[in-house]
PDB file of C-alpha atoms in Angstrom:
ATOM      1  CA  UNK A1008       8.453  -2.788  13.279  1.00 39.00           C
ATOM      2  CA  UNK A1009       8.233  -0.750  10.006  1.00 49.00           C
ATOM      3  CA  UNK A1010       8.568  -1.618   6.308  1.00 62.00           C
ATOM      4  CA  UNK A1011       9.943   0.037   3.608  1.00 84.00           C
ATOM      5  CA  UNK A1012       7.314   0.311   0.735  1.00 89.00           C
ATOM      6  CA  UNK A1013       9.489  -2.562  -1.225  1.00 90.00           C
ATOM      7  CA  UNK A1014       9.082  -4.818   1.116  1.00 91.00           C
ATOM      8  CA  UNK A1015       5.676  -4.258   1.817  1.00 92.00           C
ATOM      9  CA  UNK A1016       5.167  -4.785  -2.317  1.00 95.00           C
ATOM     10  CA  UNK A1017       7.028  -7.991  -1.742  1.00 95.00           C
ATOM     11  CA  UNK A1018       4.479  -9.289   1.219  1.00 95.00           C
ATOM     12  CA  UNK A1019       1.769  -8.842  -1.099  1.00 96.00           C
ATOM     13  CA  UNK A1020       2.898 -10.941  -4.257  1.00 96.00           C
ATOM     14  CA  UNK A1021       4.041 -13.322  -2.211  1.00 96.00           C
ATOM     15  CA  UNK A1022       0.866 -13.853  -0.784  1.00 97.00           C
ATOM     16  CA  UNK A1023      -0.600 -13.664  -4.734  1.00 96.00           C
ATOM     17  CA  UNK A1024       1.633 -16.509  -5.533  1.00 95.00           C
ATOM     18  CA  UNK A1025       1.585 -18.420  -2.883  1.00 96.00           C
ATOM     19  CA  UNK A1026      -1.953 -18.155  -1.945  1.00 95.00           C
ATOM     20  CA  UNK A1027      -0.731 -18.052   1.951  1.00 97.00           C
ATOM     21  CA  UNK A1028      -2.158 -14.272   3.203  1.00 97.00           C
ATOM     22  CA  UNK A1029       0.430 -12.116   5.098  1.00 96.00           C
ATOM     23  CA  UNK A1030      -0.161 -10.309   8.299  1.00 95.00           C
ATOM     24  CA  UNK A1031      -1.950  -6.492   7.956  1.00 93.00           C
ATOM     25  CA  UNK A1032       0.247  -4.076   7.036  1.00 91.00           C
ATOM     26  CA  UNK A1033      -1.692  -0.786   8.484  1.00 87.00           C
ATOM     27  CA  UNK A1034       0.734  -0.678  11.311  1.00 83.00           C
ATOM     28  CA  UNK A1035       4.221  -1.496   9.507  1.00 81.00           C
ATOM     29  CA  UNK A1036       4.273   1.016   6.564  1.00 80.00           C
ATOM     30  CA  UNK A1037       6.022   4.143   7.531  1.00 68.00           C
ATOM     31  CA  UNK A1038       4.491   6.231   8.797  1.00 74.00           C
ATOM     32  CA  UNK A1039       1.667   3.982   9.728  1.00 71.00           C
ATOM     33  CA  UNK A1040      -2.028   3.958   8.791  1.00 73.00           C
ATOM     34  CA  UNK A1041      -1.005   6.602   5.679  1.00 86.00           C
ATOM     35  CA  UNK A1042      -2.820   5.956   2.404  1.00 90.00           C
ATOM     36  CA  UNK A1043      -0.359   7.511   0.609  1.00 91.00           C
ATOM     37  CA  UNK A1044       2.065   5.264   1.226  1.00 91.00           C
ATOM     38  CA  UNK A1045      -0.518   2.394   0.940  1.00 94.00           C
ATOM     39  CA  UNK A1046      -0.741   3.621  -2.785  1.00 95.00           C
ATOM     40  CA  UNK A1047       2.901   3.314  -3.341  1.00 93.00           C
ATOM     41  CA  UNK A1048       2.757  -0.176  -2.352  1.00 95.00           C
ATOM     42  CA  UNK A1049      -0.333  -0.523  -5.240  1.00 96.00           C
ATOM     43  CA  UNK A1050       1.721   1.302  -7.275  1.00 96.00           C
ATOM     44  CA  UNK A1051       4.689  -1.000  -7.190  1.00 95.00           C
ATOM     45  CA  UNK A1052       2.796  -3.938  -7.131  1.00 97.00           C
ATOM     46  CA  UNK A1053       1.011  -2.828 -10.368  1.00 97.00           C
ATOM     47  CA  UNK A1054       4.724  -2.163 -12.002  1.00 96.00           C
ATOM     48  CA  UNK A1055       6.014  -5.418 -11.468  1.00 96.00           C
ATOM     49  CA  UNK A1056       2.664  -7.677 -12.738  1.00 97.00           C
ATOM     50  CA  UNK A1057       2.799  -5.538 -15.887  1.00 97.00           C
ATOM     51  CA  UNK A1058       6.474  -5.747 -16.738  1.00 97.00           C
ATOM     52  CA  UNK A1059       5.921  -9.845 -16.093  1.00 96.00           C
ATOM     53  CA  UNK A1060       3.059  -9.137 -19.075  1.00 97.00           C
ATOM     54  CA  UNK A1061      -0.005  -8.908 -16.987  1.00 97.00           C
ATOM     55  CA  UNK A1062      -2.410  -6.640 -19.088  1.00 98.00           C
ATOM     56  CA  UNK A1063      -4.329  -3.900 -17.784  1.00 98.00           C
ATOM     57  CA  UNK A1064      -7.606  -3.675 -18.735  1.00 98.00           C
ATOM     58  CA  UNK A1065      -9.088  -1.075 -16.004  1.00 98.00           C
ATOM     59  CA  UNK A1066      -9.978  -0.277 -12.684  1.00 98.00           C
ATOM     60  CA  UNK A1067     -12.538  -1.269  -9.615  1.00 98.00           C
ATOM     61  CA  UNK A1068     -13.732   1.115  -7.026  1.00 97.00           C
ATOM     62  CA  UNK A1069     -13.916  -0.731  -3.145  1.00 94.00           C
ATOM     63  CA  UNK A1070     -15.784   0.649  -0.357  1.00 90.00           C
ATOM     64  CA  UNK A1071     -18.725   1.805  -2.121  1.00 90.00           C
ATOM     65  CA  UNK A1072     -21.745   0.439  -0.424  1.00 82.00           C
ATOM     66  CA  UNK A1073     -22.157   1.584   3.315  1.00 82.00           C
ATOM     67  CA  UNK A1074     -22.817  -1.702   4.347  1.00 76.00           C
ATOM     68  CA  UNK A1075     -19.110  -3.377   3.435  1.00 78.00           C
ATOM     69  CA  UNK A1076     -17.762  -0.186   4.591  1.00 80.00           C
ATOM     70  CA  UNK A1077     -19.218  -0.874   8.016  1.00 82.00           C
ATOM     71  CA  UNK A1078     -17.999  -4.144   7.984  1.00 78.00           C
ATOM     72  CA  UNK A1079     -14.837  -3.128   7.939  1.00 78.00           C
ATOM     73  CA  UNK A1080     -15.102   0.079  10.031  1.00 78.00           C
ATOM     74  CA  UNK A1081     -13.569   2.176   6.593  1.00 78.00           C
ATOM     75  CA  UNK A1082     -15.708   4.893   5.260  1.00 79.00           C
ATOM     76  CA  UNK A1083     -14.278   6.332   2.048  1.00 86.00           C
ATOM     77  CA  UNK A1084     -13.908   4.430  -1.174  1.00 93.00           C
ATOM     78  CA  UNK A1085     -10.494   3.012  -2.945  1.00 95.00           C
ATOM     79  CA  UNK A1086      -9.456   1.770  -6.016  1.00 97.00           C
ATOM     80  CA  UNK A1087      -7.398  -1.156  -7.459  1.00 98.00           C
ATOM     81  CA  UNK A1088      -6.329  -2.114 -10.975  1.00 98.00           C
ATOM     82  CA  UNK A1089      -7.707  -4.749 -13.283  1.00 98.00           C
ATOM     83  CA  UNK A1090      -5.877  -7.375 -15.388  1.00 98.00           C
ATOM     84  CA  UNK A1091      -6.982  -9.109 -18.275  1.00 98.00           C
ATOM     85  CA  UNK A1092      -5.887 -12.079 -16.280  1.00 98.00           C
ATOM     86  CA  UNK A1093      -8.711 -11.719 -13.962  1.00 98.00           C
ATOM     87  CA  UNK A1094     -11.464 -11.620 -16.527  1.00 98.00           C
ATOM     88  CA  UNK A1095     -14.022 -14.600 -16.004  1.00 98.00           C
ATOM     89  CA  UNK A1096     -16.375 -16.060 -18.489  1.00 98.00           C
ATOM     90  CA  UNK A1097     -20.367 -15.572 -18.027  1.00 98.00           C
ATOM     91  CA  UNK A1098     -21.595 -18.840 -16.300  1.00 97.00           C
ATOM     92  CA  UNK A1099     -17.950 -20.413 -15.927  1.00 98.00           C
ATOM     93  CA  UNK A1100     -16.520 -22.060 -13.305  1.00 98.00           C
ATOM     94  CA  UNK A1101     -13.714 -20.581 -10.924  1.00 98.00           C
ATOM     95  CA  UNK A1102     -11.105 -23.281  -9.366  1.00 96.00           C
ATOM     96  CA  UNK A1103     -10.789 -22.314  -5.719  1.00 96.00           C
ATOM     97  CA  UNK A1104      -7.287 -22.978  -5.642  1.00 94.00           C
ATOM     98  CA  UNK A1105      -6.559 -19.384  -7.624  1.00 92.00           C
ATOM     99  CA  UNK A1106      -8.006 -18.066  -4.709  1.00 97.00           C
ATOM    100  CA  UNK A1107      -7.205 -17.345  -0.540  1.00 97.00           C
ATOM    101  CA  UNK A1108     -10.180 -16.450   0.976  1.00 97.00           C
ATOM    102  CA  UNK A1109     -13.279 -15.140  -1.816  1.00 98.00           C
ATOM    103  CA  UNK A1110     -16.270 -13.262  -1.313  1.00 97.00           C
ATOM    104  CA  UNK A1111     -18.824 -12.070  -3.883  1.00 98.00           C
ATOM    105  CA  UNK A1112     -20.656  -8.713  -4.640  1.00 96.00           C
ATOM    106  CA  UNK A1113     -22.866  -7.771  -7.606  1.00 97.00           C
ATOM    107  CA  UNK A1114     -21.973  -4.585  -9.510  1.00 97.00           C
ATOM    108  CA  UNK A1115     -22.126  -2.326 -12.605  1.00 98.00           C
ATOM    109  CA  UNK A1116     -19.794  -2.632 -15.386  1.00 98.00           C
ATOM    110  CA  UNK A1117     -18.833   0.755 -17.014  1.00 98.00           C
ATOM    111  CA  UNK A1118     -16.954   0.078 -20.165  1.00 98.00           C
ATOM    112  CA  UNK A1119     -15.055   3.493 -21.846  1.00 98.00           C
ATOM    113  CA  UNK A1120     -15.320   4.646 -25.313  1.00 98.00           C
ATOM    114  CA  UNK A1121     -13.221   8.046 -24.515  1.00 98.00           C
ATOM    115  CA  UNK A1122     -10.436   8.826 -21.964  1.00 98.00           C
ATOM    116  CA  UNK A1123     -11.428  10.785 -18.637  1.00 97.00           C
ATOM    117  CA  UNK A1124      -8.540  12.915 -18.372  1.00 94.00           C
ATOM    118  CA  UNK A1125      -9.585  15.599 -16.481  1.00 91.00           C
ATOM    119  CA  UNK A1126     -10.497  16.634 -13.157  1.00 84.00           C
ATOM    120  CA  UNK A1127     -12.628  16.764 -11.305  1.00 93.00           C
ATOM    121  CA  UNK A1128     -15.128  14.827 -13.794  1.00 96.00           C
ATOM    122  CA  UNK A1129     -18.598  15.653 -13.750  1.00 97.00           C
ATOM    123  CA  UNK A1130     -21.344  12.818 -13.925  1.00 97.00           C
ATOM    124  CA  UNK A1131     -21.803  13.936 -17.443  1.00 97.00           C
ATOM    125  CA  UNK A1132     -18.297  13.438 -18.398  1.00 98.00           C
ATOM    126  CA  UNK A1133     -18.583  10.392 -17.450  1.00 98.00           C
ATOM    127  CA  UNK A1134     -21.536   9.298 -19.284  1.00 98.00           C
ATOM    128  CA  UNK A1135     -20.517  10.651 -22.377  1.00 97.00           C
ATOM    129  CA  UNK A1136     -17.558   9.070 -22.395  1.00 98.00           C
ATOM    130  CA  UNK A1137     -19.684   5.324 -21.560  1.00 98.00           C
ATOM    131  CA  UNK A1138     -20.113   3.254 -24.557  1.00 98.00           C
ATOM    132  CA  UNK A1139     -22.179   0.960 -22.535  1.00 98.00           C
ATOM    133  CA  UNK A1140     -22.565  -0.818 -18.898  1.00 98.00           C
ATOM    134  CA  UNK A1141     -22.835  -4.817 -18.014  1.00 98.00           C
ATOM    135  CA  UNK A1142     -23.763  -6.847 -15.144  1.00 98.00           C
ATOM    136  CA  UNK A1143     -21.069  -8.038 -13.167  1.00 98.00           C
ATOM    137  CA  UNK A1144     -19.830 -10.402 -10.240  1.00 98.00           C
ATOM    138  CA  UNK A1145     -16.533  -9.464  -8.208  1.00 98.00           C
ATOM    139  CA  UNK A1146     -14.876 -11.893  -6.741  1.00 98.00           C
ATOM    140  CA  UNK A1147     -13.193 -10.022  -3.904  1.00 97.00           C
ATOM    141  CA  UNK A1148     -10.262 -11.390  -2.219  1.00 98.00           C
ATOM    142  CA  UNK A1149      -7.843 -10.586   0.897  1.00 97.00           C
ATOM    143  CA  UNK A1150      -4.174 -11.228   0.798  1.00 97.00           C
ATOM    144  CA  UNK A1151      -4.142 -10.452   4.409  1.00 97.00           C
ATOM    145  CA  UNK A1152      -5.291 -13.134   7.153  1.00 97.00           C
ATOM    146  CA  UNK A1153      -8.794 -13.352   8.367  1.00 96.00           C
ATOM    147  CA  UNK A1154      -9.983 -10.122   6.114  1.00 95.00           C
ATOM    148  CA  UNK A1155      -8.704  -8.244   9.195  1.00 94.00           C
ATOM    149  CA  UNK A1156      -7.959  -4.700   6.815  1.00 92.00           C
ATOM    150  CA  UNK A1157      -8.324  -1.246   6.945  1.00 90.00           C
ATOM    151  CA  UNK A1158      -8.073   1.609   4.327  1.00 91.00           C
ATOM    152  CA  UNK A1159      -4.181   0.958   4.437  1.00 92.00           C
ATOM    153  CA  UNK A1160      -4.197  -2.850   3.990  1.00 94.00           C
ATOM    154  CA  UNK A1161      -7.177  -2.917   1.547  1.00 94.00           C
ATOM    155  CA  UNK A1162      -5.247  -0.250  -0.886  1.00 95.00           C
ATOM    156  CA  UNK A1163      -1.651  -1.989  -0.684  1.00 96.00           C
ATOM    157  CA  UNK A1164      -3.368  -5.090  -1.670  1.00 97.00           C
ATOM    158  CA  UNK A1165      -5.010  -3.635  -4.823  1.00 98.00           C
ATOM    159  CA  UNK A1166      -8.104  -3.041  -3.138  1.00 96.00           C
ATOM    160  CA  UNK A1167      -9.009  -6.707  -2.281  1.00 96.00           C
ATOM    161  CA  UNK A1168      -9.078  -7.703  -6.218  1.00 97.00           C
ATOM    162  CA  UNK A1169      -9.702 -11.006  -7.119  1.00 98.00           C
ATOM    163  CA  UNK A1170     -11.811 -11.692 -10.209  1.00 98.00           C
ATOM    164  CA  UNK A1171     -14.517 -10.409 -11.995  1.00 98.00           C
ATOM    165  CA  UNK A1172     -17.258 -11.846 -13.954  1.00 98.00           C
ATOM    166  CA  UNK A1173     -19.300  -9.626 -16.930  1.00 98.00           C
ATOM    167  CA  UNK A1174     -22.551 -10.199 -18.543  1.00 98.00           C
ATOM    168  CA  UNK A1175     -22.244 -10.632 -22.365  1.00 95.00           C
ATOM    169  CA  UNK A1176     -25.656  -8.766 -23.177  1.00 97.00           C
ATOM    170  CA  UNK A1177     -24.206  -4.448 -23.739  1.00 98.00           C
ATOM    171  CA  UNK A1178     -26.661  -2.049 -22.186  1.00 98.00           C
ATOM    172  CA  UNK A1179     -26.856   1.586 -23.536  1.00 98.00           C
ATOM    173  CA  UNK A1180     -26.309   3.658 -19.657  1.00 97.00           C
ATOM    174  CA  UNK A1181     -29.278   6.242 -20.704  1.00 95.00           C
ATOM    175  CA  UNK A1182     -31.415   3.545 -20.419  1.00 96.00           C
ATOM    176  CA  UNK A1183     -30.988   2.421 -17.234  1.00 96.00           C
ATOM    177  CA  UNK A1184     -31.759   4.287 -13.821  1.00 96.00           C
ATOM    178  CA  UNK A1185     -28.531   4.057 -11.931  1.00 97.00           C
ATOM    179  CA  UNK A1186     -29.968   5.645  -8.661  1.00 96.00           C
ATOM    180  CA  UNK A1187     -32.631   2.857  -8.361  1.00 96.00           C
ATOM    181  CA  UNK A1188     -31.735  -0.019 -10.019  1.00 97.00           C
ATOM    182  CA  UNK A1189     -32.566  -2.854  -7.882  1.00 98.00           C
ATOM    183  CA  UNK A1190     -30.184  -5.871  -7.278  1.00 98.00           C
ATOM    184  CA  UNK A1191     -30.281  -9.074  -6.306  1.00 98.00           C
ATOM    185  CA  UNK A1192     -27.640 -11.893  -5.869  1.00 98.00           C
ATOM    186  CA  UNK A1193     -29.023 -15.580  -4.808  1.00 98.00           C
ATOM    187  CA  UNK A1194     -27.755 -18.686  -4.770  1.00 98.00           C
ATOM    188  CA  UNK A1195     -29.144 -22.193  -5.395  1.00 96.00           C
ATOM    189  CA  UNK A1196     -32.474 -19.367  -5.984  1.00 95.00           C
ATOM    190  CA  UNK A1197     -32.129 -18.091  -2.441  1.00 98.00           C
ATOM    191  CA  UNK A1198     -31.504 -14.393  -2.089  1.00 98.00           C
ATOM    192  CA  UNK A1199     -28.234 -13.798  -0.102  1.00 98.00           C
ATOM    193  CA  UNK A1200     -27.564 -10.107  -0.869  1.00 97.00           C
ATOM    194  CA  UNK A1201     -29.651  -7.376  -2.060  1.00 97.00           C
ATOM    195  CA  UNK A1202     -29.409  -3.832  -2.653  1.00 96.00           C
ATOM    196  CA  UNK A1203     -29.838  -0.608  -5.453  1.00 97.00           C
ATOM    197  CA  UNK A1204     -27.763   1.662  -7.682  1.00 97.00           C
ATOM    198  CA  UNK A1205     -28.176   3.986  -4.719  1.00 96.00           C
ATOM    199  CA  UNK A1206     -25.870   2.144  -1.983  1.00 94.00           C
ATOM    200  CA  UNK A1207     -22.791   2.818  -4.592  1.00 95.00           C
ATOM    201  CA  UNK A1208     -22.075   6.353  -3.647  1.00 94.00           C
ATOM    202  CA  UNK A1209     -25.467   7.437  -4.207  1.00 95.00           C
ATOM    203  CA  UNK A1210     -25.429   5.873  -7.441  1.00 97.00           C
ATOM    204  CA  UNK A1211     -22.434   3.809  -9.198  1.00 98.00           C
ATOM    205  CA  UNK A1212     -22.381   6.700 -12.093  1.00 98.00           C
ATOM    206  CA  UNK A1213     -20.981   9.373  -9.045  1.00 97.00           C
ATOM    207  CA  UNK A1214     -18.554   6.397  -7.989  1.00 97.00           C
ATOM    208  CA  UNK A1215     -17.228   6.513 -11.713  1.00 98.00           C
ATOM    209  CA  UNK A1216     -17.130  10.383 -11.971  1.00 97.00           C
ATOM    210  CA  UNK A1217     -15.089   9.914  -7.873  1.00 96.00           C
ATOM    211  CA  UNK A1218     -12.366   7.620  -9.390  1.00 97.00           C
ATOM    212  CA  UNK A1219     -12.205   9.307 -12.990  1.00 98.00           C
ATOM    213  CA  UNK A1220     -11.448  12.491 -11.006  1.00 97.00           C
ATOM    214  CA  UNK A1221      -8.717  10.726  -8.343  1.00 96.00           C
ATOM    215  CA  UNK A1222      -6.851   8.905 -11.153  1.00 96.00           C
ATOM    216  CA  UNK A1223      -6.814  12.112 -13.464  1.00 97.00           C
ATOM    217  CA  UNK A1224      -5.719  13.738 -10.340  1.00 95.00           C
ATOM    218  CA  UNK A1225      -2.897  10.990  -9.690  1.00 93.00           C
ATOM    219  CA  UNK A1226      -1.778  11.346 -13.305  1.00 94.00           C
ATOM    220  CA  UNK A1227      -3.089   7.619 -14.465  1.00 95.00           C
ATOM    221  CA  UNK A1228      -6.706   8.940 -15.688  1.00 97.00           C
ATOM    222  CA  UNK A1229      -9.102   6.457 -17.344  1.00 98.00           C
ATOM    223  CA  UNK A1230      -8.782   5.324 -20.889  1.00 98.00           C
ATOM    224  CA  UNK A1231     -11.141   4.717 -23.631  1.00 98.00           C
ATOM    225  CA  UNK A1232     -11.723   0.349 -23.889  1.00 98.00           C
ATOM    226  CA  UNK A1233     -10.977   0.515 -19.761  1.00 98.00           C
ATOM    227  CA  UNK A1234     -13.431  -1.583 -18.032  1.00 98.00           C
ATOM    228  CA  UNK A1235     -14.892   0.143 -14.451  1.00 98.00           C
ATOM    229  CA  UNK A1236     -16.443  -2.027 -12.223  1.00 98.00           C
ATOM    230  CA  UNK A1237     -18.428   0.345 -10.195  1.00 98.00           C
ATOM    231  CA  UNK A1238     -18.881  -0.796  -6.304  1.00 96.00           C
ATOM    232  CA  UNK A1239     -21.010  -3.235  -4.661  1.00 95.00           C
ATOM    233  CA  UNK A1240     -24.423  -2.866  -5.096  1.00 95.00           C
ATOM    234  CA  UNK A1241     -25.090  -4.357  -1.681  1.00 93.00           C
ATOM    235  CA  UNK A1242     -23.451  -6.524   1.263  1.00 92.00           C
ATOM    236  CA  UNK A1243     -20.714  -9.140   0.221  1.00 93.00           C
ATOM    237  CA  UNK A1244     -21.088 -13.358   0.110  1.00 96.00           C
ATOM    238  CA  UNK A1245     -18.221 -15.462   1.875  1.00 97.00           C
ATOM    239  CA  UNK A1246     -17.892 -17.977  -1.181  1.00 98.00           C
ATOM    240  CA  UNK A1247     -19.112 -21.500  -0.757  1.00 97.00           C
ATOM    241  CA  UNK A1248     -17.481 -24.345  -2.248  1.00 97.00           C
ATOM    242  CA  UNK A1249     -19.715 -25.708  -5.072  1.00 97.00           C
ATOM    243  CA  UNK A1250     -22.005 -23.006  -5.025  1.00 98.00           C
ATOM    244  CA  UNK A1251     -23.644 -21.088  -7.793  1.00 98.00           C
ATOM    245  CA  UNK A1252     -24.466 -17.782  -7.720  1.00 98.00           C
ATOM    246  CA  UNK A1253     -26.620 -15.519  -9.836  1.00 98.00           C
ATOM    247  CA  UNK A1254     -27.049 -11.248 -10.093  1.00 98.00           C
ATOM    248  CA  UNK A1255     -29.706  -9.826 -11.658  1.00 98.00           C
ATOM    249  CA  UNK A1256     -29.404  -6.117 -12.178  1.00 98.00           C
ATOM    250  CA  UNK A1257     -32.451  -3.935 -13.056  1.00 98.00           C
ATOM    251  CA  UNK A1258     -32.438  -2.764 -16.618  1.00 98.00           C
ATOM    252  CA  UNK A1259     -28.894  -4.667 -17.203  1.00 98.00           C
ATOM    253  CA  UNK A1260     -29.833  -8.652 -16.800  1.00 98.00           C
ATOM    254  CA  UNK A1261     -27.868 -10.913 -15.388  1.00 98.00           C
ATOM    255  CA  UNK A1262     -24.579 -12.242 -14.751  1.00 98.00           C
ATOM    256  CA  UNK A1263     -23.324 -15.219 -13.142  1.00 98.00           C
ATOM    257  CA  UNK A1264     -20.874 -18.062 -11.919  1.00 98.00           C
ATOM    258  CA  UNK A1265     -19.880 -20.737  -9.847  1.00 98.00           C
ATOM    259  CA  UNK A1266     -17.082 -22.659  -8.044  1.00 98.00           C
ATOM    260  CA  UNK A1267     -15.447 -25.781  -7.551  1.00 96.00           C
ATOM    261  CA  UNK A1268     -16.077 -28.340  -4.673  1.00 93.00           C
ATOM    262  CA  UNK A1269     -12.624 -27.852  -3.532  1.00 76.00           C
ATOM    263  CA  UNK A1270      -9.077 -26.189  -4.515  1.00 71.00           C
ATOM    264  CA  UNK A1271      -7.757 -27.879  -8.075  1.00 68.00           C
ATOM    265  CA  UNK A1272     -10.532 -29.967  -8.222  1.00 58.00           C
ATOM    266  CA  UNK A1273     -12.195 -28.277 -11.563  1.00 48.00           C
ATOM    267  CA  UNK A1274     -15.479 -28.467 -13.083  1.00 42.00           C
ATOM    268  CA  UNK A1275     -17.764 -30.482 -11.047  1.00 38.00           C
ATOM    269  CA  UNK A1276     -20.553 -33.042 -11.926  1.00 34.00           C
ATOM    270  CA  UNK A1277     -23.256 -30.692 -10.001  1.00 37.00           C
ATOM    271  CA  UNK A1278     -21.361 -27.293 -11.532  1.00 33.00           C
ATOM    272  CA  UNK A1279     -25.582 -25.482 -12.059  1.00 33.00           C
ATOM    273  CA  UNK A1280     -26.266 -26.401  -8.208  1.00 33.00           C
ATOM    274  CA  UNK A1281     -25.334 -24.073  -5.417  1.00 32.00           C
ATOM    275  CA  UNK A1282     -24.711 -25.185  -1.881  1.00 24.00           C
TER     276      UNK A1282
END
């Protein structure tokens, strides 16, 4: 069975507002496995949350880090769109039930002070066009059942965007070595992922200069005020209910956040422990 690229829009949002995850699509899109059309499908998705007043703030880069790419047997990067909507505090608590099935990675924040219009960018475009970088959580999530995605299903379904969670301390990017910049995210103070600016694409400055040069390519380039989140910085964290969790960045701080017990169930009375 194939679907059209309207229907395969519709199989995402549904899953969105329902919060029940739809079958993979990799093998129902016409013609199958094609990223192109898996783009479309982004594409329309995108169209209809912003005409219903969703407010686009940016853009994330997926399948950075070699290890999630393993994971999922997909070995070249993606990108999805970001919505105000999406934006979590520093330190707040997320209510499960906005959410299907959530993992967490620690990244770099890139936020714009010129447009990227032009490719291919260079790494110095790029930096010259950063007004400065942040710590930040994404809280990565699957509208398709079990996490059981390829390239296709992980582009249709705005590359696996859930959340995302920024530091409130601005760090000038020339004074930070993206290449080695360690990283490590723990909960309840027990390391569960670790990694460097290195596992993004070499470093998350060359992921940035990638999607600035795909987008301008596409004819949607970056914007000055956009907010980049980068790539993982190292393996993704099934969520646990209740817990905390904490990334510390070298030369950026930290970042962090927490979730409820269970779906709806809001701020809890242990809301600083992990689990």
């Amino acid at each position: 069975m194939t679907v059209d690229v309207e229907a395969a829009a519709a199989a995402i949002v549904g899953a969105y507002d329902t919060g029940v995850p739809c079958v993979p699509l990799r093998d129902r899109l016409l013609p199958a496995g094609d990223v192109a059309a898996a783009y479309a499908v982004q594409r329309a998705t995108v169209a209809g949350w912003t005409g219903a007043g969703r407010r686009r703030v940016g853009a994330k880069i997926g399948l950075t880090s070699p290890a999630v790419q393993a994971a999922f047997g997909v070995f070249q990067p993606d990108f999805g769109v970001l919505f105000a909507d999406m934006a979590v505090p520093d330190g707040d608590e997320v209510d499960l039930a906005g959410l299907i099935q959530p993992r967490v990675e620690a990244e770099v924040a890139f936020v714009l002070s010129a447009d990227l219009p032009h490719g291919p960018a260079t790494v110095v475009d790029v930096l010259r066009a950063t007004d400065f970088l942040l710590p930040a959580i994404e809280i990565v999530d699957s509208r398709i059942t079990g996490w059981d995605i390829s390239i296709v299903d992980t582009v249709a379904d705005n590359a696996s965007s859930g959340l995302f969670v920024l530091g409130d301390r601005p760090v000038p990017a020339a004074s930070v070595d993206l290449r080695e910049c360690g990283m490590v995210l723990e909960s309840a103070g027990v390391p569960v992922s670790v990694g460097a600016g290195a596992a993004c694409l070499g470093s998350p400055v060359h992921a940035v200069a990638w999607l600035a040069s795909t987008m301008a390519a596409a004819g949607d380039p970056l914007r000055a005020g956009d907010i980049v989140l980068s790539g993982a910085l190292g393996p993704m964290v099934p969520v646990i209910p209740g817990a905390a969790y904490e990334a510390r960045i070298g030369g950026l701080g930290s970042v962090r956040t927490r979730f409820s017990v269970k779906p709806g169930q809001g701020p809890s009375a242990e809301s600083g422990e992990g689990s």
